[in-house]
Amino acid sequence: MGLNKKSVDDINVNGKRVLVRCDFNVPLKEGVITDETRINAALPTIQKLLNDGGKVILCSHLGKVKEGPNEKESLAPVAKKLSEKLGKEVVFVADYNVTGEAATAAVNAMKEGDVVLLQNTRFRGKEETKNGEEFSKELADLADVYVCDAFGSSHRAHASVAGVTKFITEKGGDNVVGYLMQKEIDFLGNAVENPVRPFVAILGGAKVADKLNVINNLLEKCDTLIIGGGMAYTFLKAQGYEIGKSLVDNEKLDYCKEMMEKAEKLGKKLLLPVDSVTIADFPSPIDAPVEVEVYDANCMPADREGCDIGPKSAALFAEAVASAKTVVWNGPMGVFENPTLAAGTLAVAKALADTDATTIIGGGDSAAAVNQMGYGDKMSHISTGGGASLEFLEGKELPGVVAADDK
């Protein structure tokens, strides 16, 4: 994937209409934003464009919009919050059509340094279908320049992410990335394509199936691959171990054997848990107190379920991280939502916090775990896109990155 993309630092936006695709998919509770992280992450790019005299038109999706356009998934609360943070009115176009007459009128009335926020892009229906072509053109009609700063959506070939760029190009405009996208490309892209070695990759989470291509791709790129979480038990079963009632994907046993053979052939280290924290029954609710027993990987009882890596595994994984120069981590080591079963994830987070390596957290649950455990500020980079960062680690081309102009 070409990673040398034009950014907001490479263009002149003075007096121009700039359409910025942000990721304002924020959690809402009764119309109130409960986590402002994504809004804060968008501010540097918006501020830069305003300071340079641009007329800034923002767009984003919010939620899944399964029930059709509705006020619960309107971007109105985001407009209000942005107005507070930018210290100026953000004009909100409430029209469910997103790019209709109300949007055109609001944009026509803009002066340099003004900000307009369009309604939830998903209110227009499926952005990736035929409807997307028409929507892409209407979005481009509102602007002279396009900035993609929504890494969390960059793996989707949607109208507001990639489709719009075709029409901006046709009218002679630039398609560039914002500061947030640039940071993701710099950290995740370079970690996979051009890492400082030794490069250690840590994969966790529940299912092998979710990470098939990631395991395959990272084995070729990294020096050591660590596998923890629920997915480790399919690997352990493939090695012939008893895994009791632990999570397993029996259809992927041959795949796990293949990957272990591949690691050996390539001279890569593949580290699996050597011990497990086990429980008799899964806690309900998930964070309820639970009795645990630790067993080595070669002697787990048939009536126990592994729900976290044990202390020996935590020490083994921490040792591998200590000598690394680049570490990428995606997926927790156990059921980290339960305090008793979070020790393995905590140990890995601490090992990453203590190392001098470049540490990159691949979004999703691992990002939540690191922040929850208070180690967020110790990491070099925490990705804003779970699905997008996984596809990046798989070696896939992301439509939102590909669509930006090369330098």
Coordinates of N, CA, C and O in Angstrom, one line a residue, residues 260-399:
M260 N 1.9 -22.8 12.9 CA 3.0 -23.2 13.8 C 4.2 -23.7 12.9 O 5.3 -23.4 13.2
E261 N 3.8 -24.5 11.9 CA 4.8 -25.0 10.9 C 5.5 -23.8 10.2 O 6.7 -23.8 9.9
K262 N 4.6 -22.9 9.8 CA 5.1 -21.7 9.0 C 6.1 -20.9 9.9 O 7.2 -20.5 9.4
A263 N 5.8 -20.7 11.1 CA 6.7 -20.0 12.0 C 8.1 -20.7 12.1 O 9.1 -20.0 12.0
E264 N 8.0 -22.0 12.2 CA 9.3 -22.8 12.4 C 10.1 -22.7 11.1 O 11.3 -22.4 11.1
K265 N 9.4 -22.8 10.0 CA 10.1 -22.7 8.6 C 10.7 -21.3 8.4 O 11.8 -21.2 7.9
L266 N 10.0 -20.3 8.9 CA 10.5 -18.9 8.7 C 11.5 -18.5 9.8 O 12.1 -17.4 9.7
G267 N 11.7 -19.4 10.8 CA 12.6 -19.0 11.9 C 12.1 -18.0 12.8 O 12.8 -17.2 13.4
K268 N 10.7 -17.9 12.9 CA 10.1 -16.9 13.8 C 9.7 -17.6 15.1 O 9.4 -18.8 15.1
K269 N 9.7 -16.8 16.2 CA 9.2 -17.4 17.5 C 7.7 -17.2 17.5 O 7.2 -16.1 17.3
L270 N 7.0 -18.3 17.9 CA 5.6 -18.2 18.1 C 5.4 -18.6 19.5 O 5.6 -19.8 19.9
L271 N 5.0 -17.7 20.4 CA 4.8 -17.9 21.8 C 3.4 -18.1 22.2 O 2.5 -17.3 21.8
L272 N 3.1 -19.2 22.9 CA 1.7 -19.5 23.3 C 1.8 -19.6 24.9 O 2.8 -19.7 25.5
P273 N 0.6 -19.4 25.5 CA 0.6 -19.5 27.0 C 1.1 -20.9 27.5 O 0.8 -21.9 26.9
V274 N 1.9 -20.8 28.6 CA 2.4 -22.0 29.2 C 1.6 -22.4 30.4 O 1.8 -23.4 31.0
D275 N 0.8 -21.5 30.9 CA -0.1 -21.7 32.0 C -1.4 -20.9 31.8 O -1.4 -19.9 31.1
S276 N -2.5 -21.3 32.5 CA -3.7 -20.6 32.4 C -4.4 -20.4 33.7 O -4.3 -21.3 34.6
V277 N -5.1 -19.3 33.8 CA -6.0 -19.1 35.0 C -7.4 -19.7 34.6 O -7.9 -19.3 33.5
T278 N -7.8 -20.6 35.4 CA -9.1 -21.4 35.0 C -10.2 -21.1 36.0 O -10.0 -20.8 37.1
I279 N -11.4 -21.3 35.4 CA -12.6 -21.2 36.3 C -13.5 -22.4 36.1 O -13.4 -23.1 35.0
A280 N -14.4 -22.7 37.0 CA -15.4 -23.8 36.8 C -16.5 -23.4 36.0 O -17.0 -24.2 35.1
D281 N -17.1 -22.2 36.2 CA -18.2 -21.7 35.5 C -18.0 -20.2 35.2 O -17.5 -19.5 36.0
F282 N -18.5 -19.8 34.0 CA -18.4 -18.5 33.6 C -19.2 -17.5 34.5 O -20.3 -17.8 34.8
P283 N -18.6 -16.4 34.9 CA -19.3 -15.5 35.8 C -20.5 -14.8 35.2 O -20.4 -14.5 34.0
S284 N -21.6 -14.7 36.0 CA -22.7 -13.9 35.5 C -23.2 -13.0 36.6 O -23.6 -13.6 37.7
P285 N -23.2 -11.7 36.5 CA -22.7 -11.0 35.3 C -21.2 -11.2 35.1 O -20.5 -11.7 36.0
I286 N -20.7 -10.7 34.0 CA -19.3 -10.9 33.6 C -18.3 -10.5 34.7 O -17.2 -11.0 34.8
D287 N -18.6 -9.4 35.4 CA -17.7 -8.9 36.4 C -17.9 -9.4 37.8 O -17.3 -8.9 38.8
A288 N -18.7 -10.4 38.0 CA -19.0 -11.0 39.3 C -17.8 -11.7 39.9 O -16.9 -12.2 39.1
P289 N -17.6 -11.8 41.2 CA -16.5 -12.5 41.8 C -16.4 -13.9 41.3 O -17.5 -14.6 41.1
V290 N -15.2 -14.4 41.1 CA -15.1 -15.8 40.6 C -13.9 -16.5 41.2 O -12.9 -15.8 41.5
E291 N -14.0 -17.8 41.5 CA -12.9 -18.6 42.1 C -12.0 -19.1 40.9 O -12.5 -19.6 39.9
V292 N -10.7 -18.9 41.1 CA -9.8 -19.3 40.0 C -8.8 -20.3 40.5 O -8.4 -20.3 41.7
E293 N -8.3 -21.2 39.6 CA -7.1 -22.0 39.8 C -6.2 -22.0 38.6 O -6.7 -21.9 37.5
V294 N -4.9 -21.9 38.9 CA -3.9 -21.8 37.8 C -3.3 -23.2 37.5 O -3.0 -24.0 38.4
Y295 N -3.3 -23.6 36.2 CA -2.7 -24.9 35.8 C -1.7 -24.6 34.6 O -2.0 -23.8 33.8
D296 N -0.7 -25.4 34.6 CA 0.2 -25.4 33.5 C -0.5 -25.9 32.2 O -1.5 -26.7 32.4
A297 N 0.0 -25.5 31.1 CA -0.7 -25.9 29.8 C -0.8 -27.4 29.6 O -1.8 -27.9 29.0
N298 N 0.1 -28.2 30.2 CA 0.1 -29.6 29.9 C -0.7 -30.4 30.9 O -0.7 -31.6 30.9
C299 N -1.4 -29.7 31.9 CA -2.2 -30.5 32.8 C -3.5 -29.8 33.3 O -3.9 -29.8 34.4
M300 N -4.2 -29.2 32.3 CA -5.5 -28.6 32.6 C -6.5 -29.7 32.7 O -6.7 -30.5 31.9
P301 N -7.3 -29.6 33.8 CA -8.4 -30.6 34.0 C -9.5 -30.4 32.9 O -9.7 -29.3 32.5
A302 N -10.2 -31.5 32.6 CA -11.2 -31.5 31.6 C -12.5 -30.7 32.0 O -13.2 -30.3 31.1
D303 N -12.6 -30.4 33.3 CA -13.8 -29.7 33.7 C -13.6 -28.2 34.0 O -14.4 -27.5 34.6
R304 N -12.4 -27.7 33.6 CA -12.1 -26.3 33.8 C -12.1 -25.5 32.5 O -11.8 -26.1 31.4
E305 N -12.2 -24.2 32.6 CA -12.2 -23.3 31.4 C -11.1 -22.3 31.6 O -11.1 -21.5 32.6
G306 N -10.2 -22.2 30.6 CA -9.1 -21.2 30.7 C -9.7 -19.8 30.3 O -10.3 -19.7 29.3
C307 N -9.5 -18.8 31.2 CA -10.0 -17.5 30.9 C -9.0 -16.3 31.0 O -9.4 -15.2 30.9
D308 N -7.7 -16.7 31.2 CA -6.7 -15.7 31.2 C -5.3 -16.4 31.1 O -5.3 -17.6 31.5
I309 N -4.3 -15.7 30.7 CA -3.0 -16.3 30.8 C -2.5 -16.3 32.2 O -2.9 -15.5 33.0
G310 N -1.7 -17.4 32.6 CA -1.2 -17.5 33.9 C 0.0 -16.6 34.2 O 0.6 -16.0 33.2
P311 N 0.5 -16.6 35.4 CA 1.7 -15.8 35.8 C 3.0 -16.1 35.0 O 3.8 -15.3 34.6
K312 N 3.2 -17.5 34.7 CA 4.4 -17.9 34.0 C 4.3 -17.3 32.5 O 5.3 -16.9 32.0
S313 N 3.1 -17.4 31.9 CA 2.9 -16.9 30.6 C 3.2 -15.4 30.6 O 3.8 -14.8 29.7
A314 N 2.6 -14.7 31.6 CA 2.8 -13.2 31.6 C 4.2 -12.8 31.7 O 4.7 -11.9 31.0
A315 N 5.0 -13.6 32.5 CA 6.5 -13.3 32.6 C 7.2 -13.6 31.3 O 8.1 -12.8 30.8
L316 N 6.8 -14.7 30.6 CA 7.4 -15.1 29.3 C 7.1 -14.0 28.3 O 8.0 -13.6 27.5
F317 N 5.9 -13.5 28.2 CA 5.5 -12.5 27.2 C 6.2 -11.2 27.5 O 6.7 -10.5 26.6
A318 N 6.3 -10.8 28.8 CA 6.9 -9.6 29.2 C 8.4 -9.6 28.8 O 9.0 -8.6 28.4
E319 N 9.0 -10.8 29.0 CA 10.4 -10.9 28.6 C 10.7 -10.7 27.1 O 11.6 -10.0 26.7
A320 N 9.7 -11.2 26.3 CA 9.8 -11.0 24.8 C 9.7 -9.5 24.5 O 10.3 -9.0 23.6
V321 N 8.8 -8.8 25.2 CA 8.5 -7.4 24.9 C 9.7 -6.6 25.4 O 10.1 -5.6 24.7
A322 N 10.4 -7.0 26.4 CA 11.5 -6.2 27.0 C 12.6 -5.9 26.0 O 13.3 -4.9 26.0
S323 N 12.9 -6.9 25.1 CA 14.0 -6.7 24.2 C 13.6 -6.2 22.8 O 14.4 -6.1 21.9
A324 N 12.3 -5.9 22.7 CA 11.7 -5.4 21.4 C 12.1 -4.0 21.1 O 12.3 -3.2 22.0
K325 N 12.0 -3.6 19.8 CA 12.1 -2.2 19.4 C 10.8 -1.7 18.9 O 10.5 -0.5 18.9
T326 N 10.0 -2.6 18.4 CA 8.6 -2.3 17.9 C 7.6 -3.3 18.4 O 7.9 -4.5 18.3
V327 N 6.5 -2.9 19.0 CA 5.5 -3.9 19.5 C 4.1 -3.4 19.0 O 3.8 -2.2 19.2
V328 N 3.4 -4.3 18.4 CA 2.0 -4.1 18.0 C 1.2 -5.0 18.8 O 1.4 -6.2 18.9
W329 N 0.1 -4.5 19.5 CA -0.8 -5.4 20.3 C -2.2 -5.2 19.9 O -2.7 -4.1 19.9
N330 N -2.9 -6.3 19.6 CA -4.3 -6.3 19.3 C -5.0 -7.4 19.9 O -4.8 -8.6 19.6
G331 N -5.9 -7.1 20.9 CA -6.7 -8.1 21.6 C -6.2 -8.5 23.0 O -5.0 -8.7 23.2
P332 N -7.1 -8.5 24.0 CA -6.8 -8.8 25.4 C -6.3 -10.3 25.6 O -6.6 -11.1 24.7
M333 N -5.7 -10.5 26.7 CA -5.1 -11.8 27.0 C -6.2 -12.7 27.7 O -5.9 -13.9 27.9
G334 N -7.3 -12.1 28.2 CA -8.3 -12.9 28.9 C -9.6 -12.1 29.0 O -9.8 -11.1 28.3
V335 N -10.5 -12.6 29.9 CA -11.7 -11.9 30.0 C -11.5 -10.7 30.9 O -11.8 -10.7 32.1
F336 N -10.9 -9.6 30.3 CA -10.4 -8.5 31.1 C -11.5 -7.6 31.7 O -11.3 -6.8 32.6
E337 N -12.8 -7.9 31.3 CA -13.9 -7.2 31.9 C -14.1 -7.6 33.4 O -14.8 -6.9 34.1
N338 N -13.6 -8.8 33.7 CA -13.7 -9.3 35.1 C -12.3 -9.0 35.8 O -11.3 -9.4 35.3
P339 N -12.4 -8.2 36.9 CA -11.1 -7.8 37.6 C -10.2 -9.0 37.9 O -9.0 -8.9 37.8
T340 N -10.8 -10.2 38.3 CA -10.0 -11.3 38.6 C -9.3 -11.9 37.4 O -8.3 -12.6 37.5
L341 N -9.9 -11.8 36.2 CA -9.4 -12.4 35.0 C -8.7 -11.4 34.1 O -8.5 -11.6 32.9
A342 N -8.3 -10.2 34.7 CA -7.7 -9.1 33.9 C -6.2 -9.1 34.2 O -5.5 -8.3 33.5
A343 N -5.7 -10.0 35.0 CA -4.2 -9.9 35.4 C -3.3 -10.1 34.2 O -2.3 -9.4 34.1
G344 N -3.6 -11.0 33.3 CA -2.7 -11.2 32.1 C -2.7 -10.0 31.2 O -1.6 -9.6 30.8
T345 N -3.8 -9.4 31.0 CA -3.9 -8.2 30.1 C -3.2 -7.1 30.8 O -2.4 -6.3 30.1
L346 N -3.3 -7.0 32.1 CA -2.6 -5.9 32.9 C -1.1 -6.1 32.8 O -0.4 -5.1 32.6
A347 N -0.7 -7.3 32.9 CA 0.8 -7.6 32.9 C 1.4 -7.2 31.5 O 2.5 -6.7 31.4
V348 N 0.6 -7.5 30.4 CA 1.1 -7.2 29.1 C 1.1 -5.7 28.9 O 2.1 -5.1 28.4
A349 N 0.1 -5.0 29.4 CA 0.0 -3.5 29.3 C 1.2 -2.9 30.1 O 1.8 -2.0 29.6
K350 N 1.5 -3.5 31.2 CA 2.6 -3.0 32.1 C 3.9 -3.2 31.4 O 4.8 -2.3 31.3
A351 N 4.1 -4.3 30.7 CA 5.3 -4.6 30.0 C 5.5 -3.7 28.9 O 6.7 -3.2 28.6
L352 N 4.5 -3.3 28.2 CA 4.5 -2.3 27.1 C 4.9 -0.9 27.6 O 5.6 -0.2 27.0
A353 N 4.3 -0.6 28.8 CA 4.5 0.7 29.4 C 6.0 0.8 29.8 O 6.5 1.9 29.8
D354 N 6.6 -0.3 30.2 CA 8.0 -0.2 30.8 C 9.1 -0.3 29.7 O 10.2 -0.1 30.0
T355 N 8.7 -0.6 28.5 CA 9.7 -0.8 27.4 C 10.0 0.5 26.7 O 9.2 1.5 26.7
D356 N 11.2 0.6 26.1 CA 11.6 1.8 25.3 C 11.1 1.7 23.9 O 11.3 2.6 23.1
A357 N 10.5 0.5 23.5 CA 10.1 0.3 22.2 C 9.0 1.2 21.7 O 8.3 1.8 22.6
T358 N 8.8 1.3 20.4 CA 7.6 2.0 19.9 C 6.5 1.0 20.1 O 6.5 -0.1 19.6
T359 N 5.5 1.4 20.9 CA 4.3 0.6 21.2 C 3.1 1.1 20.6 O 2.7 2.2 20.7
I360 N 2.4 0.2 19.8 CA 1.2 0.5 19.1 C 0.1 -0.4 19.5 O 0.2 -1.6 19.4
I361 N -1.0 0.2 19.9 CA -2.2 -0.6 20.3 C -3.2 -0.5 19.2 O -3.6 0.6 18.8
G362 N -3.6 -1.7 18.7 CA -4.5 -1.7 17.5 C -6.0 -1.6 17.8 O -6.8 -2.4 17.3
G363 N -6.4 -0.6 18.5 CA -7.8 -0.2 18.6 C -8.6 -1.3 19.4 O -8.1 -2.2 20.0
G364 N -9.9 -1.1 19.4 CA -10.9 -2.1 20.0 C -10.7 -2.3 21.4 O -10.4 -1.4 22.2
D365 N -10.8 -3.6 21.8 CA -10.7 -4.0 23.2 C -9.3 -3.7 23.9 O -9.3 -3.4 25.0
S366 N -8.3 -3.9 23.1 CA -6.9 -3.6 23.7 C -6.8 -2.1 24.0 O -6.2 -1.8 25.0
A367 N -7.3 -1.3 23.2 CA -7.3 0.2 23.5 C -8.1 0.5 24.7 O -7.6 1.2 25.6
A368 N -9.3 -0.1 24.8 CA -10.1 0.1 26.0 C -9.4 -0.4 27.3 O -9.4 0.2 28.3
A369 N -8.7 -1.6 27.1 CA -8.0 -2.2 28.3 C -6.9 -1.3 28.8 O -6.7 -1.1 29.9
V370 N -6.1 -0.8 27.8 CA -4.9 0.0 28.1 C -5.4 1.3 28.8 O -4.8 1.7 29.8
N371 N -6.4 1.9 28.3 CA -6.9 3.2 28.9 C -7.5 2.9 30.3 O -7.3 3.7 31.2
Q372 N -8.3 1.8 30.4 CA -8.9 1.5 31.6 C -7.9 1.2 32.7 O -8.1 1.5 33.9
M373 N -6.8 0.6 32.3 CA -5.8 0.3 33.3 C -4.8 1.4 33.6 O -3.8 1.2 34.3
G374 N -5.0 2.6 32.9 CA -4.2 3.8 33.2 C -2.9 3.8 32.5 O -2.0 4.6 32.9
Y375 N -2.7 3.0 31.5 CA -1.4 3.0 30.8 C -1.5 3.7 29.4 O -0.5 3.7 28.7
G376 N -2.6 4.3 29.1 CA -2.8 4.9 27.8 C -1.7 5.9 27.4 O -1.2 5.9 26.3
D377 N -1.3 6.8 28.4 CA -0.3 7.8 28.0 C 1.1 7.3 27.9 O 2.0 8.0 27.5
K378 N 1.3 6.0 28.3 CA 2.6 5.4 28.2 C 2.9 4.7 26.8 O 3.9 4.3 26.5
M379 N 1.8 4.7 26.0 CA 1.9 4.0 24.7 C 2.3 5.0 23.6 O 1.9 6.2 23.7
S380 N 3.1 4.6 22.6 CA 3.5 5.5 21.5 C 2.2 5.9 20.7 O 2.1 7.0 20.3
H381 N 1.4 4.9 20.5 CA 0.2 5.2 19.6 C -1.0 4.2 20.0 O -0.7 3.0 20.1
I382 N -2.1 4.8 20.2 CA -3.3 4.0 20.3 C -4.2 4.2 19.1 O -4.7 5.3 18.9
S383 N -4.5 3.2 18.3 CA -5.2 3.4 17.1 C -6.7 3.7 17.4 O -7.3 3.2 18.4
T384 N -7.3 4.5 16.5 CA -8.7 4.9 16.7 C -9.6 4.0 16.0 O -10.8 4.2 16.0
G385 N -9.1 3.0 15.2 CA -10.0 2.2 14.4 C -9.7 0.7 14.7 O -8.7 0.2 14.3
G386 N -10.7 0.0 15.3 CA -10.6 -1.4 15.6 C -10.5 -2.2 14.3 O -9.5 -2.8 14.0
G387 N -11.6 -2.1 13.5 CA -11.7 -2.9 12.2 C -10.6 -2.5 11.2 O -10.0 -3.3 10.6
A388 N -10.4 -1.1 11.1 CA -9.5 -0.6 10.2 C -8.1 -1.0 10.5 O -7.3 -1.4 9.6
S389 N -7.7 -1.0 11.8 CA -6.3 -1.3 12.2 C -6.1 -2.8 12.0 O -5.0 -3.2 11.6
L390 N -7.1 -3.6 12.2 CA -7.0 -5.1 11.9 C -6.7 -5.3 10.5 O -5.9 -6.1 10.1
E391 N -7.5 -4.6 9.6 CA -7.3 -4.8 8.1 C -5.9 -4.3 7.7 O -5.3 -4.9 6.8
F392 N -5.4 -3.2 8.3 CA -4.1 -2.7 8.1 C -3.1 -3.8 8.4 O -2.1 -4.1 7.7
L393 N -3.2 -4.5 9.6 CA -2.3 -5.5 10.1 C -2.4 -6.8 9.2 O -1.5 -7.5 9.1
E394 N -3.5 -6.9 8.5 CA -3.7 -8.1 7.6 C -2.9 -7.8 6.3 O -2.8 -8.7 5.4
G395 N -2.5 -6.5 6.1 CA -1.9 -6.2 4.8 C -2.9 -5.8 3.7 O -2.5 -5.7 2.6
K396 N -4.1 -5.5 4.1 CA -5.1 -5.1 3.1 C -5.0 -3.6 2.8 O -4.5 -2.8 3.6
E397 N -5.4 -3.3 1.6 CA -5.4 -1.9 1.2 C -6.7 -1.3 1.8 O -7.8 -1.8 1.6
L398 N -6.6 -0.1 2.4 CA -7.8 0.5 3.0 C -8.3 1.6 2.0 O -7.5 2.5 1.6
P399 N -9.6 1.5 1.5 CA -10.1 2.4 0.5 C -9.9 3.9 0.9 O -9.5 4.7 0.0

